[in-house]
GROMACS .gro file of C-alpha atoms in nm:
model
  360
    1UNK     CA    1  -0.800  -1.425   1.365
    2UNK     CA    2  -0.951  -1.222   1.643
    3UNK     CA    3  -1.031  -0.858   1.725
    4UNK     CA    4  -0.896  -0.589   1.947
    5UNK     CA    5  -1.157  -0.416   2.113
    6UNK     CA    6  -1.072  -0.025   2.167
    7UNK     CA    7  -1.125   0.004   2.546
    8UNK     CA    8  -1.253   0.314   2.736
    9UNK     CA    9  -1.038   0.596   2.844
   10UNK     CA   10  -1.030   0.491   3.196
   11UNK     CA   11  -0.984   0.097   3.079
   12UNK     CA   12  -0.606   0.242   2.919
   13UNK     CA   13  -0.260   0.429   2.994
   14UNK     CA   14  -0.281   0.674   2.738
   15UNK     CA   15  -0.445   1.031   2.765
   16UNK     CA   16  -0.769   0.957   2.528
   17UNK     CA   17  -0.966   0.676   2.422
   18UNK     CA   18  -0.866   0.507   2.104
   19UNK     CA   19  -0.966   0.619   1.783
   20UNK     CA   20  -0.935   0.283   1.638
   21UNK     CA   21  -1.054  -0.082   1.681
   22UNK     CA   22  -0.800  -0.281   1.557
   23UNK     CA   23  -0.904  -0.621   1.395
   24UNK     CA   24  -0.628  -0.888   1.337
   25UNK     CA   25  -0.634  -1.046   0.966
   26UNK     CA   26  -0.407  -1.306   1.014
   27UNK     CA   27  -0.051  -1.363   0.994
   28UNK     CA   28   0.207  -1.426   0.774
   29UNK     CA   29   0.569  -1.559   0.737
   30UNK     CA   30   0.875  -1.387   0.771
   31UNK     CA   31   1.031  -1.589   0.504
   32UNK     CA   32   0.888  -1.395   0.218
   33UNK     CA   33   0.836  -1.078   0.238
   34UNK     CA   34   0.465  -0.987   0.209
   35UNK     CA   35   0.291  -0.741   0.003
   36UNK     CA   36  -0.043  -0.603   0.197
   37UNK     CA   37  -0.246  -0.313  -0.034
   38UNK     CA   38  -0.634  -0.192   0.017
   39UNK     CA   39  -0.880  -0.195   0.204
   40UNK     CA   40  -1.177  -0.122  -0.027
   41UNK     CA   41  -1.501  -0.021   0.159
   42UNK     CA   42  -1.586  -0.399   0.276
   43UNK     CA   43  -1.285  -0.370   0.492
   44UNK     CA   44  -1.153  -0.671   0.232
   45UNK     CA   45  -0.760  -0.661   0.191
   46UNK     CA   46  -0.508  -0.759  -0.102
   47UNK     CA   47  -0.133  -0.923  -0.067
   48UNK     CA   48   0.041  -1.183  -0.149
   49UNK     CA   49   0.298  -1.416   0.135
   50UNK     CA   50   0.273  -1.735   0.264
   51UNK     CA   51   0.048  -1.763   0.533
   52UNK     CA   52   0.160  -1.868   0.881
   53UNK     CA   53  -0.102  -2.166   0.926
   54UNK     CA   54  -0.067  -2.306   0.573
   55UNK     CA   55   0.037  -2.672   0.548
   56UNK     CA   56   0.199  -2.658   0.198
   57UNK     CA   57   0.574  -2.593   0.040
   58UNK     CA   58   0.588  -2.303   0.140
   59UNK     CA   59   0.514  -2.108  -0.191
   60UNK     CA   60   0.402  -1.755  -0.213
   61UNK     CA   61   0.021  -1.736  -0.295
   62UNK     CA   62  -0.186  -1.450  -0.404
   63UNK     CA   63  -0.409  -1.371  -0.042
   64UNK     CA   64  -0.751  -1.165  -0.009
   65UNK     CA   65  -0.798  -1.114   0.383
   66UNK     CA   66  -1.144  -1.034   0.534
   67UNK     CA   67  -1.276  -1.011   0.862
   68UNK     CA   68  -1.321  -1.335   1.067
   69UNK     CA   69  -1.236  -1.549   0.799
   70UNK     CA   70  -0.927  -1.725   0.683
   71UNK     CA   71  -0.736  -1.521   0.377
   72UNK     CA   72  -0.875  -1.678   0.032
   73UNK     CA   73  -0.616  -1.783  -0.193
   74UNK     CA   74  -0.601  -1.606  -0.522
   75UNK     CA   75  -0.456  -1.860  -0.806
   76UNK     CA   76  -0.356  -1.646  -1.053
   77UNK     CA   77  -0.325  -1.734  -1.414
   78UNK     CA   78  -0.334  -2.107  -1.465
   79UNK     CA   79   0.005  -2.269  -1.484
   80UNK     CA   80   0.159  -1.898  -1.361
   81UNK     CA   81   0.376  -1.920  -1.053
   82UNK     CA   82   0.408  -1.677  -0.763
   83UNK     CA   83   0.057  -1.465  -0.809
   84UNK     CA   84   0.014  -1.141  -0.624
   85UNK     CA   85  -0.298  -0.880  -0.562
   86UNK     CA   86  -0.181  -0.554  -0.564
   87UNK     CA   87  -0.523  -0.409  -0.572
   88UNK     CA   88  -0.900  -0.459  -0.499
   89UNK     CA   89  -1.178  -0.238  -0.591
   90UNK     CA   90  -1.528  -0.204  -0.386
   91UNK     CA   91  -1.698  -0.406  -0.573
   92UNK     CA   92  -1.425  -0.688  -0.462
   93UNK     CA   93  -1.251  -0.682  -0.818
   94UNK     CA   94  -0.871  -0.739  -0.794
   95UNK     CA   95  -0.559  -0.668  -0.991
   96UNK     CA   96  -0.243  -0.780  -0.993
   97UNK     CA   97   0.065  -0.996  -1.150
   98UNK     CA   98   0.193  -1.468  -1.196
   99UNK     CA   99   0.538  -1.527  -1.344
  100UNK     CA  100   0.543  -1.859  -1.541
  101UNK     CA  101   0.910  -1.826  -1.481
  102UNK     CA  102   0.988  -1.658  -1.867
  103UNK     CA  103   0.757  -1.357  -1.809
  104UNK     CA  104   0.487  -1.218  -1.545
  105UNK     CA  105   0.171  -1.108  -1.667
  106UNK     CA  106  -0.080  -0.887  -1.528
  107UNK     CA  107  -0.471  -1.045  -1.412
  108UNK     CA  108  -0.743  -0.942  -1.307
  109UNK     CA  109  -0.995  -1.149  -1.080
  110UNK     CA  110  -1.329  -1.138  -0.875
  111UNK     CA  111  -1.379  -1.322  -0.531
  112UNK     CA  112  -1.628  -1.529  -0.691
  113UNK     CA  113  -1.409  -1.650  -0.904
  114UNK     CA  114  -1.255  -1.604  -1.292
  115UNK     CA  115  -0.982  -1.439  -1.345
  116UNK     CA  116  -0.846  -1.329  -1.675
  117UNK     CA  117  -0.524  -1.183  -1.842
  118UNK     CA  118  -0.463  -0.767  -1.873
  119UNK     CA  119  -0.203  -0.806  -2.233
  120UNK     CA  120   0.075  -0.586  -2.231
  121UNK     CA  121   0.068  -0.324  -2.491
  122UNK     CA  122   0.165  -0.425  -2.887
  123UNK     CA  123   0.568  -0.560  -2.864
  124UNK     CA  124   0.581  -0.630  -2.548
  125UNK     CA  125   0.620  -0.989  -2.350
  126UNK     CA  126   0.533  -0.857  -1.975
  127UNK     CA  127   0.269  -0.660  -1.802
  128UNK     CA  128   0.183  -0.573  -1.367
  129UNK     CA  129  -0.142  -0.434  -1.280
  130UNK     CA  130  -0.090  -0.246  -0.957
  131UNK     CA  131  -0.403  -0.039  -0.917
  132UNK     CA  132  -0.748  -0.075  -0.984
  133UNK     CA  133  -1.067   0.150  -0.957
  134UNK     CA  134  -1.463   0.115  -0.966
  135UNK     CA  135  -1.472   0.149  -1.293
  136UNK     CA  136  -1.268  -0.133  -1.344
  137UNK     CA  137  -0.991   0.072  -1.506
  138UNK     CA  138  -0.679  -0.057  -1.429
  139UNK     CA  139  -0.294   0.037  -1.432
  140UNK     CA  140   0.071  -0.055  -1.393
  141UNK     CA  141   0.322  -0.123  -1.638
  142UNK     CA  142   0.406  -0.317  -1.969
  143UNK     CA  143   0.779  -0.387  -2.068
  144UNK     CA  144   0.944  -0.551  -2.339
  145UNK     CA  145   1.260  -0.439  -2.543
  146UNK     CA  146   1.217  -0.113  -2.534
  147UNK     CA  147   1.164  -0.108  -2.178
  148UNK     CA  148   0.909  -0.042  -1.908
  149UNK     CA  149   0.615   0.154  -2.017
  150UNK     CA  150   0.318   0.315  -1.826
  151UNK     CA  151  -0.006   0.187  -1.923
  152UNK     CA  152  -0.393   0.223  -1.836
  153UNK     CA  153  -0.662  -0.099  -1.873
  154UNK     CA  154  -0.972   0.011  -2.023
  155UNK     CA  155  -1.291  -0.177  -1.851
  156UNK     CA  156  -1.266  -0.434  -2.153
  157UNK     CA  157  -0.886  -0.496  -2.055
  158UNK     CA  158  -0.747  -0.327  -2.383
  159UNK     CA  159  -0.361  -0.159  -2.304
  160UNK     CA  160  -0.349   0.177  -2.335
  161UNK     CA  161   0.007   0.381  -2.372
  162UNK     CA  162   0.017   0.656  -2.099
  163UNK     CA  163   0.244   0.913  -2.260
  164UNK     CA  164   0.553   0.979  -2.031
  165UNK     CA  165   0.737   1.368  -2.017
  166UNK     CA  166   1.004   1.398  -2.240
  167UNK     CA  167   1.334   1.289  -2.195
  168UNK     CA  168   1.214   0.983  -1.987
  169UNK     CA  169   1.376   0.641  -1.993
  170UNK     CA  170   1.048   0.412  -1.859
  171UNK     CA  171   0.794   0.482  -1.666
  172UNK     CA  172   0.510   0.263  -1.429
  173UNK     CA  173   0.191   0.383  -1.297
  174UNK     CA  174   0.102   0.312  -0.938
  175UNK     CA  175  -0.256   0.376  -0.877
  176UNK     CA  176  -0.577   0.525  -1.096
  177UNK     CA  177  -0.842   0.720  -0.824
  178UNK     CA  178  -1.224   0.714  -0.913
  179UNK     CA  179  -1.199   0.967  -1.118
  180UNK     CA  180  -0.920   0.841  -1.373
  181UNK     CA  181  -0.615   1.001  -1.217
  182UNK     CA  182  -0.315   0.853  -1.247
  183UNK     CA  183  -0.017   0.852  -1.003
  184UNK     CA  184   0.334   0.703  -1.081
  185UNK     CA  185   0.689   0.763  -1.158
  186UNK     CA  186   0.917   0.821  -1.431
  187UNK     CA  187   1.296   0.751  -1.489
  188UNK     CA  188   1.486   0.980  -1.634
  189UNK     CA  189   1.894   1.049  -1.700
  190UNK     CA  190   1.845   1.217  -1.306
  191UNK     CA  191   1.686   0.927  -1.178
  192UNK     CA  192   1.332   0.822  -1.063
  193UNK     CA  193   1.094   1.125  -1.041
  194UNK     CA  194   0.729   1.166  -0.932
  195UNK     CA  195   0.469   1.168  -1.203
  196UNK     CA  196   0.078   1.220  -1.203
  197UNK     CA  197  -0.146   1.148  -1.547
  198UNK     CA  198  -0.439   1.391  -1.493
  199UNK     CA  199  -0.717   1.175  -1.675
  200UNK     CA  200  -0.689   1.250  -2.097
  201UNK     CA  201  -0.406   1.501  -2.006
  202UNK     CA  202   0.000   1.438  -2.023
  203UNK     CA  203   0.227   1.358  -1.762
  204UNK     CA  204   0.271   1.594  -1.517
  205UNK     CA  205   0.593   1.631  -1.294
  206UNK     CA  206   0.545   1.664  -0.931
  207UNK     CA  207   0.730   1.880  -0.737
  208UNK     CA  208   1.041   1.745  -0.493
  209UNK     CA  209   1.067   1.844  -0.119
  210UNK     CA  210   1.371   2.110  -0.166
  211UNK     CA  211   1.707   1.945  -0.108
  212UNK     CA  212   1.577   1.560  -0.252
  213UNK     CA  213   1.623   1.493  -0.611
  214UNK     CA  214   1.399   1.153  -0.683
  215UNK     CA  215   1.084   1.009  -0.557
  216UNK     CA  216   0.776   0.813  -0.654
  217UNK     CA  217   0.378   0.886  -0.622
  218UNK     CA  218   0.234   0.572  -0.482
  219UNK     CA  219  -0.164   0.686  -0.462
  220UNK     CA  220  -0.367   0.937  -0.569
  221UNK     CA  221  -0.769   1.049  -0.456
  222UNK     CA  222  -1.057   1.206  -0.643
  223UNK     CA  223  -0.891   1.536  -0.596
  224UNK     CA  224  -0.580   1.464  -0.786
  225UNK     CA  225  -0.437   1.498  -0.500
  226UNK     CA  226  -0.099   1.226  -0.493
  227UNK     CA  227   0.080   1.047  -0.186
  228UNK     CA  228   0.420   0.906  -0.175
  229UNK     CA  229   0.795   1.034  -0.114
  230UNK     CA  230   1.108   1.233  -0.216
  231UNK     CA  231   1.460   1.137  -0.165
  232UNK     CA  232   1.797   1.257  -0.151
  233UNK     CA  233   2.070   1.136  -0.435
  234UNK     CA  234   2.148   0.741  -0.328
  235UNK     CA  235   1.757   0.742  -0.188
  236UNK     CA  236   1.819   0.644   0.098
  237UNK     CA  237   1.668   0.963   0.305
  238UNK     CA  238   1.313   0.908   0.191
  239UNK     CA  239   1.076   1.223   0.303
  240UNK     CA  240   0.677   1.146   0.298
  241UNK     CA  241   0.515   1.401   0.075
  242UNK     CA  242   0.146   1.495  -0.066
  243UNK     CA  243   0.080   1.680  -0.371
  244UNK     CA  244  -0.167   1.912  -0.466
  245UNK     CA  245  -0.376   1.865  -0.808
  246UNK     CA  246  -0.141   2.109  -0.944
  247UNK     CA  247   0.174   1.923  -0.844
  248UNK     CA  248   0.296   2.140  -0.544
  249UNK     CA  249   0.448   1.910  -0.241
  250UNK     CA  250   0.381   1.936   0.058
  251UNK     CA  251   0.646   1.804   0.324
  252UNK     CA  252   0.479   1.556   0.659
  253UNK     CA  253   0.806   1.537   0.833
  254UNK     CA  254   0.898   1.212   1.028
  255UNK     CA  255   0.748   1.136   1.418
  256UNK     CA  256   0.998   1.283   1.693
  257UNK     CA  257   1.347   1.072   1.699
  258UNK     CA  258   1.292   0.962   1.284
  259UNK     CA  259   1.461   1.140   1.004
  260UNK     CA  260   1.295   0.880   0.717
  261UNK     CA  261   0.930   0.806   0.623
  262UNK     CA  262   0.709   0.761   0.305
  263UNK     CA  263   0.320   0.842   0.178
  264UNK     CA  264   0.165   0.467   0.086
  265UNK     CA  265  -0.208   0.568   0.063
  266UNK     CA  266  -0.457   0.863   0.022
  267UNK     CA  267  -0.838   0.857   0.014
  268UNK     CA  268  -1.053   1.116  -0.125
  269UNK     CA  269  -1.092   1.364   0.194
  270UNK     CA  270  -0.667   1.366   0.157
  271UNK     CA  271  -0.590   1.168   0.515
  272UNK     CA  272  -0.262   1.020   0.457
  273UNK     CA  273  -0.118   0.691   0.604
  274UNK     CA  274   0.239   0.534   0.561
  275UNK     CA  275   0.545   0.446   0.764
  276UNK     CA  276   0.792   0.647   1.000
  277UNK     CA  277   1.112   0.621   1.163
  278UNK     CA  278   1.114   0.695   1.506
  279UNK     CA  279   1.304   0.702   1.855
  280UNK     CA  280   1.123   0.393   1.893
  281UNK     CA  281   1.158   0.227   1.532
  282UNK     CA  282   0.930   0.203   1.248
  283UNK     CA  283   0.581   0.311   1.341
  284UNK     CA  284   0.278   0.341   1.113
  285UNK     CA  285   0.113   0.698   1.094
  286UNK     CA  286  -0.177   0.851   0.934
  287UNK     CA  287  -0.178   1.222   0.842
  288UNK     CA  288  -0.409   1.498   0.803
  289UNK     CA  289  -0.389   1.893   0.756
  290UNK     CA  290  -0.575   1.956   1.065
  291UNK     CA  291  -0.416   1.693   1.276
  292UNK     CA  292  -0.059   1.654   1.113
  293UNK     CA  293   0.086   1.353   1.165
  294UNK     CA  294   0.038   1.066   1.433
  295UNK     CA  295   0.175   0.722   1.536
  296UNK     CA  296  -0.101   0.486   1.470
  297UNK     CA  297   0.046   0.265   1.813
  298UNK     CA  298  -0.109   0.597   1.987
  299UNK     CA  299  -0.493   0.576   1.855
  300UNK     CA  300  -0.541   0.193   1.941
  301UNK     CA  301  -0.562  -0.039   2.214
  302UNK     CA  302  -0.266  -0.279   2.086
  303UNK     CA  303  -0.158  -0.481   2.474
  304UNK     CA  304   0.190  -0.609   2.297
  305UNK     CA  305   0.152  -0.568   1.925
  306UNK     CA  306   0.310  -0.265   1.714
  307UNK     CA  307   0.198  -0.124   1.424
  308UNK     CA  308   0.536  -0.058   1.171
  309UNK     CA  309   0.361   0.024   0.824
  310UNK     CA  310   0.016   0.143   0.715
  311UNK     CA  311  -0.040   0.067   0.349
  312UNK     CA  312  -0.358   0.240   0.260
  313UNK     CA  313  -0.669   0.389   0.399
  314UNK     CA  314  -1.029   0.393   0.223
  315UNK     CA  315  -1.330   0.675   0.212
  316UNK     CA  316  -1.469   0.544   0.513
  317UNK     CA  317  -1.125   0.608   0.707
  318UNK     CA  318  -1.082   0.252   0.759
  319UNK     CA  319  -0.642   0.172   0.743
  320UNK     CA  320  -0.473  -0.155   0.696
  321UNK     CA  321  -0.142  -0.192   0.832
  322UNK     CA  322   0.094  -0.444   0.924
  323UNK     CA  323   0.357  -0.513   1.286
  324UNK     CA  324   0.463  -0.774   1.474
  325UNK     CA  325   0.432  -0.915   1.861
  326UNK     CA  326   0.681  -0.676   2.078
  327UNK     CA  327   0.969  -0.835   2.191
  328UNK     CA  328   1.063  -0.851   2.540
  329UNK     CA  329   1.237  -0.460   2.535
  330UNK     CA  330   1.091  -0.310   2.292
  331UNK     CA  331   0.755  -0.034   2.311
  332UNK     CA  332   0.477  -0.131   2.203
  333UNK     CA  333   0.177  -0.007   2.059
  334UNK     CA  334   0.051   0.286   2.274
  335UNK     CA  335   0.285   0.226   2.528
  336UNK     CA  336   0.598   0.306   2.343
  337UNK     CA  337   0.773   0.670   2.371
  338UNK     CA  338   0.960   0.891   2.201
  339UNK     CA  339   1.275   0.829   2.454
  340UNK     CA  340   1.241   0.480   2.389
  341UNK     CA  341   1.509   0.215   2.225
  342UNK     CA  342   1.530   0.205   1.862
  343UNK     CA  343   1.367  -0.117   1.687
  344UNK     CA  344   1.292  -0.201   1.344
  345UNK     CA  345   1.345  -0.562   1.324
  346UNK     CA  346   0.995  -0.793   1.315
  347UNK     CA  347   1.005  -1.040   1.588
  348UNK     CA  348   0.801  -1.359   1.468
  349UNK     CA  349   0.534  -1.340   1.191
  350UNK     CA  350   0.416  -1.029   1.052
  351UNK     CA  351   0.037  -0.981   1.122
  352UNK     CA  352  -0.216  -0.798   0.914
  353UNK     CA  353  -0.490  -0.565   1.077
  354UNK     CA  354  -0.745  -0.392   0.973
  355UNK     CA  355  -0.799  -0.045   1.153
  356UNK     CA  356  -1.162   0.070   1.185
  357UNK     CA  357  -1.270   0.464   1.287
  358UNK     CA  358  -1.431   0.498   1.641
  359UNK     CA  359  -1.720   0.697   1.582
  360UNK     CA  360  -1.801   0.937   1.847
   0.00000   0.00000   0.00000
């Protein structure tokens, strides 16, 4: 693991300084794909993957990466196989799912250690916990016979129904801000649709991006403000969107040369981050009203590494992301451009980073 120093304006190519110092995490394998969620305000990271210096089978471990130190592995649930960390709170409390190879059943965990069960709700035989705030409330989803159901963690860990809009089939929740808001999605007979549980209020439907008929909220801040996508009929024309407390959307478009992209994370001052098509491939961006949209590759000092997907951003601006080494033709980091070749495969293993404001 090492760190990327953002270099002076006359020390680069591009036109200003970086905004960014970019810190490398580590690196995982291609083999699996990862999962990579967070950061809290520690600048500590959740996933799951097999890591690319680990002498073992092979098997998928549950990872928490941190600054000059190698990613700690995250057990899981005893005997339970396959653990994942889908979230971890600022107080470095995690959530997130072990199959035992019959069922997988949500935890949740501390870095110092212990790490107990989150039950799925009366009748059911599975649970996921897939966010977590600092009031260690927790949600995700609990399924059984009657399907997949959205459902909210008290701080004791007790299941708690959220009620879904009529006429839908299941529903999950994705992520639960500071302040007890809920983002998620619901399927219905027209297919997956955004969602947003206002703390002790119903479901309320988000708004779609005219022309797309699906999409999913994947975060929401202290505002009630959500982040995620829209999509046209088969979903494969995903559109990034933010919504407004009240559920109005709000279209970020795609970088010059991309037609697809999707919202991943949100923090409470509404700065976006998530992942773009391009003329050059899949970049990471980060969004915000003032600034619109940018390629993260642009606001660091990355010499041959590229930035494809930024997963989440905290309240002290801080983004993790993942990329990959450039190959040989491709652009990379601030030195690709919009008239460049289109890549989107990973060449070699796919690094973590950490991205860390420049503060004038």
């Amino acid at each position: 693991m090492f760190v990327f120093l953002a270099l002076t304006a006359g020390a680069i190519t591009a036109a200003a300084a970086p905004s960014y110092t970019l810190v490398d995490l580590g690196a995982l394998t291609q083999a699996q794909v990862p999962v990579v969620r967070g950061p809290n305000l520690q600048g500590h990271v959740g996933g799951t993957g097999r890591r690319e210096d680990a002498r073992d089978s092979g098997a998928r471990r549950g990872l928490v990466f941190e600054a000059g130190a190698i990613p700690q592995d995250i057990e899981g649930l005893g005997d339970r196989e396959d653990p994942t960390v889908f979230a971890i709170n600022d107080h470095g409390v995690f959530v997130g799912s072990a199959n035992n190879g019959t069922a997988v059943r949500a935890f949740m965990g501390s870095r110092s250690g212990g790490v107990k069960e989150l039950p799925p709700l009366a009748g059911d035989n599975a649970s996921v916990a897939f966010g977590i705030n600092n009031l260690g409330e927790a949600v995700g989803f609990s399924s059984g016979a009657s399907g997949e159901r959205a459902v909210l963690w008290d701080a004791t860990g007790k299941p708690i129904a959220l009620p879904a809009p009529a006429g839908a089939l299941a529903s999950r929740a994705n992520d639960i801000s500071g302040t007890g808001d809920v983002a998620g999605v619901v399927t219905a007979a027209a297919g997956r649709l955004p969602v947003a549980w206002p703390r002790g209020q119903p479901a309320r439907s988000l708004q779609l991006i005219p022309g797309d008929v699906a999409g999913e909220a994947f975060a929401v801040n202290a505002r009630g403000e959500a982040a995620g996508y829209t999509a046209n009929s088969a979903g494969t024309l995903r559109h990034a969107a933010v919504w407004a407390a009240s559920g109005e959307v709000t279209p970020l478009g795609a970088l010059p040369g991309g037609d697809s992209s999707e919202a991943l994370g949100i923090n409470d001052a509404g700065a976006v981050v998530g992942t773009t098509g391009s003329a050059a491939g899949h970049r990471a961006f980060v969004w915000t009203r003032s600034g619109g949209m940018r390629d993260l590759n642009s606001l660091v000092a990355l010499t041959r590494m590229v930035l494809t997907k930024a997963t989440g951003i905290n309240n002290a601006g801080a983004i993790v992301a993942v990329g990959h080494e450039a190959s040989p033709h491709e652009p990379a980091g601030a030195h690709a451009h919009a008239g460049g070749p289109a890549h989107t495969h990973a060449h070699g293993p796919v690094r973590v980073f950490l991205l860390r404001p420049v503060r004038p």
